[in-house]
Amino acid sequence: MLTIATVNVNGIRAAFKRDMASWIDVRSPDVLLLQEVRAPDDVVGDLLEGWHVAHQPSEIKGRAGVAVASRLPVLAVRTGVSDAEPAVDTGRWVEADLELLDGGVLTVVSAYLHSGTTAKPETMDAKYAHLDLVTARLRELAADGRRAVVAGDLNIAHREVDLKNWKGNRTSAGFLPQERAYVDTWLDEIGLVDLGRALGGDGPGPYTWWSWRGQAFVNDSGWRIDYQLATPALAQAAVKVEVDRAETYEARFSDHAPVVATYEV
């Protein structure tokens, strides 16, 4: 059995101050995919001592940052979804090829896609440009039959069942038809499998993000924007997906909950 967990930590230093380490100890994942790390290499290395770590910080200080932390040997690391990334795209995509116990290779990707806001059209332009590059890379990952998973905070709720207040968010970034159409392409055309939905039921939810403000968490008024998207070769080995929603507001170490998948590989 192999356990892969993905979580947007909303700042790794803050998450560890809120006792993220205890969750890691209890959950004991084999692979940990992190987004919004927002810390330099030395801090990440210190906090994840004993792990094999691949990290891409953002060129813009205090923003983004993605990491792969693995108990399995790392064979190769690739950072960025394209060769020439503008600063706003850095810290959003890191890939690692891991060596499985059977000698095979598993490719894991930690992804943190743009959020964007309709109030600032330039942020949506950046998001769509990045999504085009992501789509091209997903085609490559799925083309050769490899075992791969792309996981993280994709900042898109795919269907109405993926956010509590879908009626009130029909014109909001994260639930726009243009954004959701990209996920349609990834699943229906490229053939990736949304494990959270495939193994987590038809919904509504379970949600993975709730605002820190107000009663969103208490009322479970959330969004499902954190995913594990597996290639068909890996999806057939997935046996369980769980959202580790904290028991209380006070027990949260992030505004996102981890999404944990178990694979028979």
PDB file of C-alpha atoms in Angstrom, residues 11 16 25 52 85 92-93 99 103 106 111 123 144 147 151 185 196 238 243 249-250 259 262 264:
ATOM      1  CA  GLY A  11       2.462  28.836   4.718  1.00  0.00           C
ATOM      2  CA  PHE A  16       3.798  23.664  11.698  1.00  0.00           C
ATOM      3  CA  ASP A  25       2.894  11.543  12.495  1.00  0.00           C
ATOM      4  CA  HIS A  52      13.521  13.419   0.210  1.00  0.00           C
ATOM      5  CA  GLU A  85       8.032  30.922 -16.768  1.00  0.00           C
ATOM      6  CA  ARG A  92       3.316  26.380  -8.943  1.00  0.00           C
ATOM      7  CA  TRP A  93       4.501  23.057 -10.422  1.00  0.00           C
ATOM      8  CA  GLU A  99      11.201   4.549  -7.265  1.00  0.00           C
ATOM      9  CA  GLY A 103      11.353  -1.236  -9.151  1.00  0.00           C
ATOM     10  CA  LEU A 106       5.739   6.702 -10.145  1.00  0.00           C
ATOM     11  CA  ALA A 111       0.490  21.796  -8.404  1.00  0.00           C
ATOM     12  CA  THR A 123      -5.047  37.839 -13.078  1.00  0.00           C
ATOM     13  CA  ASP A 144       2.770   7.069 -22.632  1.00  0.00           C
ATOM     14  CA  ARG A 147       1.711   5.803 -13.567  1.00  0.00           C
ATOM     15  CA  ALA A 151      -2.351  16.670  -7.109  1.00  0.00           C
ATOM     16  CA  THR A 185     -10.711  18.497 -20.991  1.00  0.00           C
ATOM     17  CA  GLY A 196     -11.800  12.415  -5.061  1.00  0.00           C
ATOM     18  CA  ALA A 238      -6.381   3.530  -6.168  1.00  0.00           C
ATOM     19  CA  VAL A 243     -10.462  14.261   3.146  1.00  0.00           C
ATOM     20  CA  TYR A 249     -12.093  25.090  13.667  1.00  0.00           C
ATOM     21  CA  GLU A 250      -9.378  25.447  16.300  1.00  0.00           C
ATOM     22  CA  VAL A 259      -6.707  14.890   0.494  1.00  0.00           C
ATOM     23  CA  THR A 262      -4.270   4.981  -0.868  1.00  0.00           C
ATOM     24  CA  GLU A 264      -2.117  -0.752  -4.162  1.00  0.00           C
TER      25      GLU A 264
END
